[in-house]
Amino acid sequence: MEKDWVKVYHSNIAYEAEIIRGMLAENEIDAVIVNRQDSSFVTMLPGMDEVYVHIDNEEKAKQLIAESRPEPGKID
């Protein structure tokens, strides 16, 4: 990973990271996913997908992610 990029989200469910990346892209924030899955353990252990953004977009990205995630136990 290039310098000046920071991790803003991680999940062991690949599609969740992809949803977050897409939501950030819709808000004009470039984001990349780094897959930390070890290919030799695909069926045995879950991997970790990490979403990275440029440091200049870190705060906005974290705010958008927080707003998009429901609070545990909260029902709208």
GROMACS .gro file of C-alpha atoms in nm:
model
   76
    1MET     CA    1   0.000   0.000   0.000
    2GLU     CA    2   0.130   0.340  -0.094
    3LYS     CA    3   0.206   0.586   0.183
    4ASP     CA    4  -0.062   0.838   0.276
    5TRP     CA    5  -0.340   0.575   0.256
    6VAL     CA    6  -0.518   0.472   0.576
    7LYS     CA    7  -0.749   0.186   0.666
    8VAL     CA    8  -1.101   0.308   0.743
    9TYR     CA    9  -1.292  -0.021   0.746
   10HIS     CA   10  -1.238  -0.395   0.769
   11SER     CA   11  -1.462  -0.698   0.748
   12ASN     CA   12  -1.430  -1.072   0.718
   13ILE     CA   13  -1.726  -1.063   0.478
   14ALA     CA   14  -1.604  -0.957   0.132
   15TYR     CA   15  -1.929  -0.804   0.009
   16GLU     CA   16  -1.948  -0.568   0.310
   17ALA     CA   17  -1.613  -0.415   0.217
   18GLU     CA   18  -1.732  -0.383  -0.144
   19ILE     CA   19  -2.051  -0.206  -0.032
   20ILE     CA   20  -1.846   0.041   0.174
   21ARG     CA   21  -1.608   0.101  -0.118
   22GLY     CA   22  -1.905   0.169  -0.346
   23MET     CA   23  -2.067   0.406  -0.097
   24LEU     CA   24  -1.741   0.601  -0.067
   25ALA     CA   25  -1.709   0.617  -0.448
   26GLU     CA   26  -2.064   0.759  -0.468
   27ASN     CA   27  -1.944   1.033  -0.234
   28GLU     CA   28  -1.640   1.106  -0.454
   29ILE     CA   29  -1.388   0.935  -0.228
   30ASP     CA   30  -1.142   0.701  -0.398
   31ALA     CA   31  -1.112   0.379  -0.201
   32VAL     CA   32  -0.935   0.049  -0.253
   33ILE     CA   33  -0.990  -0.293  -0.101
   34VAL     CA   34  -0.697  -0.501   0.018
   35ASN     CA   35  -0.780  -0.870   0.058
   36ARG     CA   36  -0.586  -1.027   0.346
   37GLN     CA   37  -0.719  -1.379   0.277
   38ASP     CA   38  -0.445  -1.641   0.273
   39SER     CA   39  -0.525  -1.848  -0.035
   40SER     CA   40  -0.409  -2.170   0.132
   41PHE     CA   41  -0.674  -2.130   0.403
   42VAL     CA   42  -0.973  -2.018   0.195
   43THR     CA   43  -1.210  -2.285   0.321
   44MET     CA   44  -1.078  -2.308   0.676
   45LEU     CA   45  -1.034  -1.955   0.804
   46PRO     CA   46  -1.209  -1.630   0.719
   47GLY     CA   47  -1.000  -1.363   0.554
   48MET     CA   48  -1.006  -0.993   0.616
   49ASP     CA   49  -1.092  -0.733   0.353
   50GLU     CA   50  -0.967  -0.385   0.436
   51VAL     CA   51  -1.085  -0.058   0.282
   52TYR     CA   52  -0.826   0.216   0.242
   53VAL     CA   53  -0.863   0.584   0.147
   54HIS     CA   54  -0.615   0.865   0.103
   55ILE     CA   55  -0.535   1.033   0.432
   56ASP     CA   56  -0.695   1.357   0.307
   57ASN     CA   57  -1.031   1.177   0.294
   58GLU     CA   58  -0.999   0.982   0.620
   59GLU     CA   59  -1.232   1.190   0.837
   60LYS     CA   60  -1.505   1.223   0.574
   61ALA     CA   61  -1.485   0.849   0.497
   62LYS     CA   62  -1.509   0.752   0.863
   63GLN     CA   63  -1.805   0.985   0.911
   64LEU     CA   64  -1.988   0.839   0.609
   65ILE     CA   65  -1.919   0.485   0.728
   66ALA     CA   66  -2.044   0.564   1.077
   67GLU     CA   67  -2.362   0.720   0.938
   68SER     CA   68  -2.426   0.419   0.717
   69ARG     CA   69  -2.391   0.159   0.994
   70PRO     CA   70  -2.677   0.111   1.240
   71GLU     CA   71  -2.593   0.131   1.606
   72PRO     CA   72  -2.609  -0.208   1.781
   73GLY     CA   73  -2.950  -0.256   1.936
   74LYS     CA   74  -3.101   0.048   1.764
   75ILE     CA   75  -3.422  -0.003   1.570
   76ASP     CA   76  -3.544   0.275   1.341
   0.00000   0.00000   0.00000
